[in-house]
mmCIF file of C-alpha atoms in Angstrom:
data_model
loop_
_atom_site.group_PDB
_atom_site.id
_atom_site.type_symbol
_atom_site.label_atom_id
_atom_site.label_comp_id
_atom_site.label_asym_id
_atom_site.label_seq_id
_atom_site.Cartn_x
_atom_site.Cartn_y
_atom_site.Cartn_z
ATOM 1 C CA MET A 1 -36.842 120.212 65.768
ATOM 2 C CA LEU A 2 -34.827 117.077 65.700
ATOM 3 C CA HIS A 3 -37.432 115.389 62.792
ATOM 4 C CA GLN A 4 -37.025 118.153 60.409
ATOM 5 C CA GLN A 5 -33.344 118.767 60.442
ATOM 6 C CA LYS A 6 -33.467 115.132 59.177
ATOM 7 C CA ARG A 7 -36.035 115.472 56.369
ATOM 8 C CA THR A 8 -33.473 118.871 55.086
ATOM 9 C CA GLN A 9 -30.597 116.287 55.695
ATOM 10 C CA ILE A 10 -31.900 113.718 53.322
ATOM 11 C CA LYS A 11 -32.676 115.984 50.532
ATOM 12 C CA LEU A 12 -29.374 117.498 50.376
ATOM 13 C CA LYS A 13 -27.456 113.932 50.509
ATOM 14 C CA CYS A 14 -30.571 112.500 47.299
ATOM 15 C CA LEU A 15 -29.973 116.256 45.198
ATOM 16 C CA THR A 16 -25.725 115.452 46.433
ATOM 17 C CA ALA A 17 -25.737 111.710 45.098
ATOM 18 C CA MET A 18 -28.078 113.116 42.397
ATOM 19 C CA ALA A 19 -24.758 115.419 41.078
ATOM 20 C CA ALA A 20 -22.191 113.177 41.905
ATOM 21 C CA LEU A 21 -24.225 110.453 39.378
ATOM 22 C CA GLY A 22 -23.829 113.991 36.778
ATOM 23 C CA LEU A 23 -28.218 112.697 36.920
ATOM 24 C CA ALA A 24 -29.665 115.912 35.215
ATOM 25 C CA PHE A 25 -33.695 115.921 36.514
ATOM 26 C CA THR A 26 -35.382 118.916 33.544
ATOM 27 C CA VAL A 27 -37.092 121.157 35.543
ATOM 28 C CA GLY A 28 -41.317 120.906 34.474
ATOM 29 C CA SER A 29 -40.997 117.958 32.653
ATOM 30 C CA PRO A 30 -43.574 115.710 33.058
ATOM 31 C CA ALA A 31 -42.298 112.264 31.825
ATOM 32 C CA THR A 32 -39.458 112.814 33.967
ATOM 33 C CA SER A 33 -41.307 113.951 37.572
ATOM 34 C CA ALA A 34 -43.558 110.793 37.043
ATOM 35 C CA LEU A 35 -40.918 108.177 36.894
ATOM 36 C CA ALA A 36 -39.382 110.347 39.978
ATOM 37 C CA LYS A 37 -42.681 110.337 42.315
ATOM 38 C CA ALA A 38 -42.582 106.536 41.345
ATOM 39 C CA GLU A 39 -39.349 105.566 42.115
ATOM 40 C CA GLU A 40 -39.424 107.731 45.160
ATOM 41 C CA LYS A 41 -42.524 106.274 46.958
ATOM 42 C CA PRO A 42 -41.894 103.397 49.187
ATOM 43 C CA LYS A 43 -45.318 100.833 49.570
ATOM 44 C CA PHE A 44 -45.094 100.912 52.898
ATOM 45 C CA GLU A 45 -42.884 102.966 55.927
ATOM 46 C CA PHE A 46 -42.698 101.687 59.654
ATOM 47 C CA GLY A 47 -40.485 102.997 62.697
ATOM 48 C CA ILE A 48 -38.286 101.696 65.486
ATOM 49 C CA ILE A 49 -37.767 102.813 68.973
ATOM 50 C CA PRO A 50 -34.460 101.224 70.343
ATOM 51 C CA ASP A 51 -33.370 100.905 74.591
ATOM 52 C CA ILE A 52 -34.946 103.995 75.542
ATOM 53 C CA GLN A 53 -34.830 102.459 78.684
ATOM 54 C CA TYR A 54 -36.320 105.068 81.298
ATOM 55 C CA CYS A 55 -35.642 105.396 84.303
ATOM 56 C CA ASP A 56 -36.524 108.053 87.405
ATOM 57 C CA CYS A 57 -32.644 107.499 88.068
ATOM 58 C CA GLU A 58 -29.008 109.461 87.674
ATOM 59 C CA ILE A 59 -27.472 108.820 85.108
ATOM 60 C CA ASN A 60 -24.505 105.679 85.054
ATOM 61 C CA GLY A 61 -21.549 106.338 82.321
ATOM 62 C CA THR A 62 -23.008 107.018 78.914
ATOM 63 C CA ARG A 63 -27.360 106.736 80.279
ATOM 64 C CA HIS A 64 -29.247 109.212 80.742
ATOM 65 C CA TYR A 65 -32.589 107.475 81.940
ATOM 66 C CA ARG A 66 -34.818 110.474 82.069
ATOM 67 C CA GLU A 67 -33.829 112.251 78.869
ATOM 68 C CA SER A 68 -35.691 108.822 77.357
ATOM 69 C CA VAL A 69 -38.778 110.890 78.096
ATOM 70 C CA ASP A 70 -38.501 114.388 75.093
ATOM 71 C CA LYS A 71 -36.614 111.755 73.185
ATOM 72 C CA LEU A 72 -40.063 109.545 73.068
ATOM 73 C CA LYS A 73 -41.804 112.739 72.225
ATOM 74 C CA ASP A 74 -39.908 113.865 69.222
ATOM 75 C CA ALA A 75 -39.695 109.993 68.365
ATOM 76 C CA ALA A 76 -43.498 110.392 68.610
ATOM 77 C CA GLN A 77 -43.787 113.159 67.000
ATOM 78 C CA THR A 78 -41.832 112.188 63.301
ATOM 79 C CA MET A 79 -44.122 108.899 63.409
ATOM 80 C CA ASN A 80 -47.353 110.790 63.949
ATOM 81 C CA GLN A 81 -46.574 113.227 60.888
ATOM 82 C CA GLU A 82 -44.783 110.662 58.953
ATOM 83 C CA ASP A 83 -48.013 108.686 59.189
ATOM 84 C CA VAL A 84 -46.453 105.655 59.856
ATOM 85 C CA ALA A 85 -47.924 101.797 59.250
ATOM 86 C CA PHE A 86 -46.860 100.832 62.255
ATOM 87 C CA THR A 87 -43.951 101.795 65.351
ATOM 88 C CA VAL A 88 -42.182 98.785 67.036
ATOM 89 C CA GLN A 89 -39.966 99.517 70.376
ATOM 90 C CA THR A 90 -37.670 96.727 70.443
ATOM 91 C CA GLY A 91 -37.234 96.061 74.123
ATOM 92 C CA ASP A 92 -35.524 97.644 77.158
ATOM 93 C CA LEU A 93 -38.555 100.029 77.264
ATOM 94 C CA ILE A 94 -37.044 101.184 80.758
ATOM 95 C CA ASP A 95 -34.330 100.048 83.089
ATOM 96 C CA ARG A 96 -35.521 98.378 86.383
ATOM 97 C CA ASN A 97 -38.455 99.731 88.481
ATOM 98 C CA LEU A 98 -42.020 99.239 87.985
ATOM 99 C CA SER A 99 -42.817 102.174 88.291
ATOM 100 C CA SER A 100 -41.060 103.321 85.251
ATOM 101 C CA PHE A 101 -43.914 101.757 82.996
ATOM 102 C CA SER A 102 -45.986 104.115 84.621
ATOM 103 C CA THR A 103 -44.296 106.817 82.984
ATOM 104 C CA ILE A 104 -42.835 106.002 79.882
ATOM 105 C CA LEU A 105 -45.874 103.786 78.725
ATOM 106 C CA PRO A 106 -48.260 106.416 78.026
ATOM 107 C CA VAL A 107 -45.851 108.797 76.256
ATOM 108 C CA PHE A 108 -45.273 105.650 73.631
ATOM 109 C CA ASN A 109 -49.037 105.091 73.384
ATOM 110 C CA THR A 110 -48.902 108.692 71.923
ATOM 111 C CA ILE A 111 -48.138 107.269 68.474
ATOM 112 C CA GLU A 112 -51.216 106.992 66.419
ATOM 113 C CA SER A 113 -50.757 104.018 64.536
ATOM 114 C CA PRO A 114 -50.127 100.645 65.594
ATOM 115 C CA LYS A 115 -47.689 99.752 67.906
ATOM 116 C CA TYR A 116 -45.867 96.749 69.508
ATOM 117 C CA HIS A 117 -43.677 95.957 71.525
ATOM 118 C CA VAL A 118 -40.420 93.264 71.502
ATOM 119 C CA LEU A 119 -39.613 92.543 75.569
ATOM 120 C CA GLY A 120 -36.061 92.899 76.485
ATOM 121 C CA ASN A 121 -33.295 91.943 79.706
ATOM 122 C CA HIS A 122 -34.761 95.401 81.773
ATOM 123 C CA ASP A 123 -37.967 94.885 81.369
ATOM 124 C CA PHE A 124 -38.871 92.281 84.017
ATOM 125 C CA PRO A 125 -39.389 93.780 87.846
ATOM 126 C CA VAL A 126 -41.594 91.005 87.567
ATOM 127 C CA PRO A 127 -42.290 87.713 85.386
ATOM 128 C CA THR A 128 -42.478 87.405 81.612
ATOM 129 C CA ASP A 129 -46.604 86.580 81.977
ATOM 130 C CA GLU A 130 -46.788 90.071 84.396
ATOM 131 C CA VAL A 131 -44.417 92.103 81.353
ATOM 132 C CA VAL A 132 -46.960 90.794 78.765
ATOM 133 C CA ASP A 133 -50.208 92.109 80.734
ATOM 134 C CA ILE A 134 -48.590 95.365 81.448
ATOM 135 C CA LEU A 135 -47.508 95.697 78.419
ATOM 136 C CA ASP A 136 -50.723 94.161 76.170
ATOM 137 C CA MET A 137 -49.283 91.719 74.222
ATOM 138 C CA PRO A 138 -50.659 88.902 72.644
ATOM 139 C CA ASN A 139 -48.075 86.975 73.590
ATOM 140 C CA GLN A 140 -43.847 87.318 74.499
ATOM 141 C CA TYR A 141 -43.186 86.087 70.893
ATOM 142 C CA TYR A 142 -45.606 86.593 68.471
ATOM 143 C CA ASP A 143 -46.533 87.902 65.022
ATOM 144 C CA PHE A 144 -48.582 89.980 62.372
ATOM 145 C CA LYS A 145 -49.138 91.261 58.822
ATOM 146 C CA TYR A 146 -49.174 93.819 56.826
ATOM 147 C CA LYS A 147 -49.753 94.332 52.785
ATOM 148 C CA ASN A 148 -47.647 91.060 52.028
ATOM 149 C CA TRP A 149 -45.270 90.898 54.365
ATOM 150 C CA ARG A 150 -44.454 88.996 57.764
ATOM 151 C CA PHE A 151 -43.420 90.537 60.579
ATOM 152 C CA ILE A 152 -42.033 88.310 63.420
ATOM 153 C CA VAL A 153 -41.417 89.390 67.251
ATOM 154 C CA LEU A 154 -38.902 87.048 69.072
ATOM 155 C CA ASP A 155 -38.667 87.148 72.874
ATOM 156 C CA THR A 156 -34.707 86.183 73.135
ATOM 157 C CA ASN A 157 -34.988 86.042 77.063
ATOM 158 C CA ASP A 158 -37.329 83.093 76.758
ATOM 159 C CA LEU A 159 -34.175 81.082 78.855
ATOM 160 C CA SER A 160 -32.778 83.550 81.525
ATOM 161 C CA LEU A 161 -31.967 84.070 84.530
ATOM 162 C CA TYR A 162 -34.246 87.514 85.146
ATOM 163 C CA ALA A 163 -37.300 86.548 83.117
ATOM 164 C CA ASN A 164 -38.030 83.026 84.962
ATOM 165 C CA PRO A 165 -39.054 82.006 87.967
ATOM 166 C CA VAL A 166 -36.227 80.516 90.441
ATOM 167 C CA ASP A 167 -38.027 77.213 90.848
ATOM 168 C CA SER A 168 -39.687 77.183 87.015
ATOM 169 C CA GLU A 169 -38.628 74.819 84.523
ATOM 170 C CA LYS A 170 -37.091 77.704 81.829
ATOM 171 C CA TYR A 171 -35.104 78.859 84.843
ATOM 172 C CA LYS A 172 -33.448 75.224 84.699
ATOM 173 C CA GLU A 173 -33.217 75.069 81.472
ATOM 174 C CA ALA A 174 -31.851 78.721 81.432
ATOM 175 C CA GLN A 175 -28.848 77.934 84.201
ATOM 176 C CA ASN A 176 -27.640 74.200 82.279
ATOM 177 C CA MET A 177 -27.539 76.689 79.243
ATOM 178 C CA TYR A 178 -25.385 79.728 80.429
ATOM 179 C CA ASP A 179 -23.598 77.012 82.318
ATOM 180 C CA SER A 180 -22.527 75.184 79.387
ATOM 181 C CA LEU A 181 -21.174 78.316 77.640
ATOM 182 C CA LYS A 182 -19.234 79.353 80.271
ATOM 183 C CA ALA A 183 -17.525 76.068 80.412
ATOM 184 C CA ASN A 184 -16.612 77.326 76.472
ATOM 185 C CA ASN A 185 -15.596 80.718 77.300
ATOM 186 C CA ASP A 186 -18.462 81.890 75.039
ATOM 187 C CA ILE A 187 -17.998 85.330 74.785
ATOM 188 C CA ASN A 188 -22.016 85.686 74.661
ATOM 189 C CA ALA A 189 -21.907 83.745 78.079
ATOM 190 C CA GLN A 190 -23.644 87.151 79.716
ATOM 191 C CA THR A 191 -25.927 87.076 82.374
ATOM 192 C CA TRP A 192 -27.739 89.330 80.540
ATOM 193 C CA ASN A 193 -28.370 87.853 78.015
ATOM 194 C CA GLY A 194 -30.759 85.009 77.293
ATOM 195 C CA GLY A 195 -31.316 82.215 74.963
ATOM 196 C CA VAL A 196 -35.066 80.864 72.788
ATOM 197 C CA SER A 197 -36.512 77.909 73.942
ATOM 198 C CA GLU A 198 -36.938 74.978 71.742
ATOM 199 C CA GLU A 199 -40.459 75.529 71.710
ATOM 200 C CA GLN A 200 -40.020 78.798 70.933
ATOM 201 C CA LEU A 201 -37.796 78.163 67.685
ATOM 202 C CA SER A 202 -40.449 75.084 66.789
ATOM 203 C CA TRP A 203 -42.665 78.699 66.520
ATOM 204 C CA LEU A 204 -40.804 80.566 64.818
ATOM 205 C CA ARG A 205 -40.004 77.502 62.340
ATOM 206 C CA GLY A 206 -43.654 77.029 61.440
ATOM 207 C CA VAL A 207 -44.131 81.038 60.892
ATOM 208 C CA LEU A 208 -41.361 81.346 58.213
ATOM 209 C CA ASP A 209 -42.869 77.801 56.583
ATOM 210 C CA GLN A 210 -46.375 79.308 56.496
ATOM 211 C CA ALA A 211 -44.972 83.132 54.835
ATOM 212 C CA ALA A 212 -42.863 81.296 52.205
ATOM 213 C CA GLN A 213 -45.717 79.064 50.865
ATOM 214 C CA ARG A 214 -47.815 82.456 50.768
ATOM 215 C CA GLN A 215 -44.557 83.918 49.316
ATOM 216 C CA GLU A 216 -44.919 86.559 52.402
ATOM 217 C CA LYS A 217 -41.097 89.005 52.081
ATOM 218 C CA VAL A 218 -40.054 88.475 56.772
ATOM 219 C CA VAL A 219 -38.684 90.811 58.353
ATOM 220 C CA VAL A 220 -38.038 89.944 62.336
ATOM 221 C CA PHE A 221 -37.842 91.760 65.471
ATOM 222 C CA SER A 222 -36.292 90.743 68.246
ATOM 223 C CA HIS A 223 -33.946 92.304 71.278
ATOM 224 C CA MET A 224 -30.544 90.653 71.378
ATOM 225 C CA PRO A 225 -28.592 90.163 68.172
ATOM 226 C CA VAL A 226 -27.777 86.736 66.565
ATOM 227 C CA ALA A 227 -25.115 88.288 63.834
ATOM 228 C CA PRO A 228 -22.310 89.126 63.619
ATOM 229 C CA GLU A 229 -20.938 87.500 66.929
ATOM 230 C CA ASN A 230 -21.182 89.188 70.056
ATOM 231 C CA ASN A 231 -20.826 89.450 73.577
ATOM 232 C CA HIS A 232 -25.054 90.343 73.565
ATOM 233 C CA ASN A 233 -25.361 87.905 71.211
ATOM 234 C CA VAL A 234 -28.429 85.804 71.995
ATOM 235 C CA TRP A 235 -27.371 82.109 74.056
ATOM 236 C CA ASN A 236 -27.992 79.857 71.442
ATOM 237 C CA ASP A 237 -27.548 82.431 68.626
ATOM 238 C CA GLU A 238 -26.986 79.657 66.171
ATOM 239 C CA ALA A 239 -29.721 78.071 66.461
ATOM 240 C CA VAL A 240 -31.751 80.881 65.872
ATOM 241 C CA VAL A 241 -30.150 82.145 62.726
ATOM 242 C CA LYS A 242 -30.440 78.089 61.390
ATOM 243 C CA GLU A 243 -34.047 78.721 61.207
ATOM 244 C CA LEU A 244 -33.696 82.077 59.897
ATOM 245 C CA GLU A 245 -32.084 80.552 56.777
ATOM 246 C CA ALA A 246 -34.520 77.457 56.396
ATOM 247 C CA HIS A 247 -36.684 79.425 53.703
ATOM 248 C CA GLY A 248 -35.432 82.566 52.293
ATOM 249 C CA ASN A 249 -37.727 84.871 52.878
ATOM 250 C CA VAL A 250 -36.077 86.278 55.605
ATOM 251 C CA VAL A 251 -35.036 89.932 54.558
ATOM 252 C CA ALA A 252 -33.855 91.434 57.886
ATOM 253 C CA TYR A 253 -32.879 90.999 61.369
ATOM 254 C CA PHE A 254 -33.950 94.384 63.683
ATOM 255 C CA ASN A 255 -32.185 94.399 67.327
ATOM 256 C CA GLY A 256 -31.144 96.371 70.429
ATOM 257 C CA HIS A 257 -29.517 95.820 73.000
ATOM 258 C CA ASN A 258 -25.922 96.284 72.312
ATOM 259 C CA HIS A 259 -26.120 100.500 72.435
ATOM 260 C CA VAL A 260 -23.243 100.985 70.560
ATOM 261 C CA GLY A 261 -25.031 99.221 66.905
ATOM 262 C CA ASN A 262 -23.728 96.591 64.591
ATOM 263 C CA TYR A 263 -24.188 95.170 61.277
ATOM 264 C CA ASP A 264 -24.061 92.223 59.089
ATOM 265 C CA LEU A 265 -24.660 90.689 55.874
ATOM 266 C CA LYS A 266 -24.948 87.359 56.021
ATOM 267 C CA ASN A 267 -26.659 84.176 53.747
ATOM 268 C CA GLY A 268 -29.123 86.767 52.395
ATOM 269 C CA ILE A 269 -30.045 88.673 55.984
ATOM 270 C CA HIS A 270 -29.375 91.949 56.396
ATOM 271 C CA TYR A 271 -28.586 91.801 60.731
ATOM 272 C CA VAL A 272 -29.513 95.807 61.979
ATOM 273 C CA ASN A 273 -28.160 96.305 65.394
ATOM 274 C CA LEU A 274 -29.939 99.866 66.043
ATOM 275 C CA GLU A 275 -28.260 102.584 68.593
ATOM 276 C CA GLY A 276 -29.560 102.536 72.323
ATOM 277 C CA MET A 277 -31.686 106.020 72.718
ATOM 278 C CA VAL A 278 -30.967 106.151 76.381
ATOM 279 C CA GLU A 279 -27.167 106.874 75.250
ATOM 280 C CA THR A 280 -26.167 110.252 75.799
ATOM 281 C CA ALA A 281 -27.612 113.605 76.960
ATOM 282 C CA ASP A 282 -29.467 115.236 74.140
ATOM 283 C CA THR A 283 -28.832 113.146 71.207
ATOM 284 C CA THR A 284 -32.176 110.744 70.319
ATOM 285 C CA SER A 285 -31.769 107.238 67.780
ATOM 286 C CA TYR A 286 -34.624 105.815 66.536
ATOM 287 C CA SER A 287 -35.750 104.916 62.597
ATOM 288 C CA ILE A 288 -38.203 104.935 60.155
ATOM 289 C CA VAL A 289 -37.629 101.947 57.456
ATOM 290 C CA ARG A 290 -39.444 102.274 54.077
ATOM 291 C CA VAL A 291 -40.288 99.716 52.055
ATOM 292 C CA PHE A 292 -39.576 99.291 48.367
ATOM 293 C CA LYS A 293 -40.020 96.365 45.741
ATOM 294 C CA ASP A 294 -36.352 95.412 45.676
ATOM 295 C CA HIS A 295 -34.947 97.413 48.923
ATOM 296 C CA LEU A 296 -35.145 98.956 52.409
ATOM 297 C CA GLU A 297 -34.328 102.395 53.116
ATOM 298 C CA ILE A 298 -33.133 103.105 56.695
ATOM 299 C CA ASP A 299 -34.106 106.862 57.412
ATOM 300 C CA GLY A 300 -32.427 106.796 60.599
ATOM 301 C CA PHE A 301 -32.180 109.612 63.449
ATOM 302 C CA GLY A 302 -29.557 111.316 65.485
ATOM 303 C CA ARG A 303 -26.997 108.552 66.138
ATOM 304 C CA GLU A 304 -28.549 105.512 63.918
ATOM 305 C CA SER A 305 -27.226 105.344 60.710
ATOM 306 C CA ASP A 306 -29.226 106.028 57.018
ATOM 307 C CA ARG A 307 -29.230 101.951 55.334
ATOM 308 C CA VAL A 308 -29.868 100.743 52.133
ATOM 309 C CA LEU A 309 -30.776 97.301 52.499
ATOM 310 C CA LYS A 310 -31.124 95.358 49.126
ATOM 311 C CA ILE A 311 -33.389 91.790 48.330
ATOM 312 C CA GLN A 312 -31.605 89.081 48.104
#
C-alpha cells in the first residue's frame, strides 16, 4: 500500500540523515532510547487532503476525476491507521455536479476522527448556504481549538462570481472587485478566484486577537493562496496577509487551488500550497502534519513534499 511504502521511505530518510550528520546511537542504551523517543513524539498530528475534485467525468488534461475515489480511500485508511486528531479537506471536494457529493462524501466520512471542510471554487453547483448544509459545516468560515492551538477555516469564495446569486450584494461586490483587478491587469484577476469580504476579515481579526490573548498558536486553512504572488491568489490577498501578520501568532497557512503546489515564508508565516489529489492517473497527494513544540513536520504522500516548518 502507498502509506506502508511511505513509512519505510521515512525511516530510510531518518537513518540517512543521521549517518550524514555522523550521529551514532548505541543499540540498547536506555538513555539514548528515551531521548530518541522524547524527540520523535509529536504533541499531536492531523491530516490534510487537497483538491479531491471528484466527478464521474472523462479525463481533462492531467485531471483524472474518477480516480479520486480510490485515492481518497487510501488517504482515509492512512488517517485511520495513524489515528490523526482530525482531518481537513481544503476545498474542491467535487468538480461540478451536485450528484458528486453523494459519491465522494461517504468515502471522506470513512475517516474516523473529526473531519472539517473548506469551501473551494468547484464546490458550488448550488449557492453557498446550500453547500454548507450539504457538508454539515457550522458556517462558511469558522474556527476550532485543539490543545493549545487555534485552527481557522477561511472562505475565499465569499466574494465570487460563482458562489452567490447574481442579484445578491456579495455578487455585486465581487463584480466590482474583479473589475478593479482586471483594470489594473493584476495576475489574479481570474473568474475562478474569489475575495474575502470585510465582514469575514473583521471576524478573522477578532479570532486572531482572542487567540493571542490566550497564547494560542494558529494554523489557517483556506482553498486559495495569498502568498507568494500567483494567478491563483485571493483577489484581496494583501488584506488577508495583513490580518494574518497582525498578532504574530500565525504559524502556517495551508491551501490548495493551485494544483502544482507552491511555498513561501513571509514574516514568520509558512504559506504552503498543497498539490491537488485529482492530478495524474495513479499518484496521490495528501499529508499528515505532526505538531512539535518548535516546528511542524509535513509528511507528504504521493506527489506532496515532506517539509519541516520551524515555528518562528
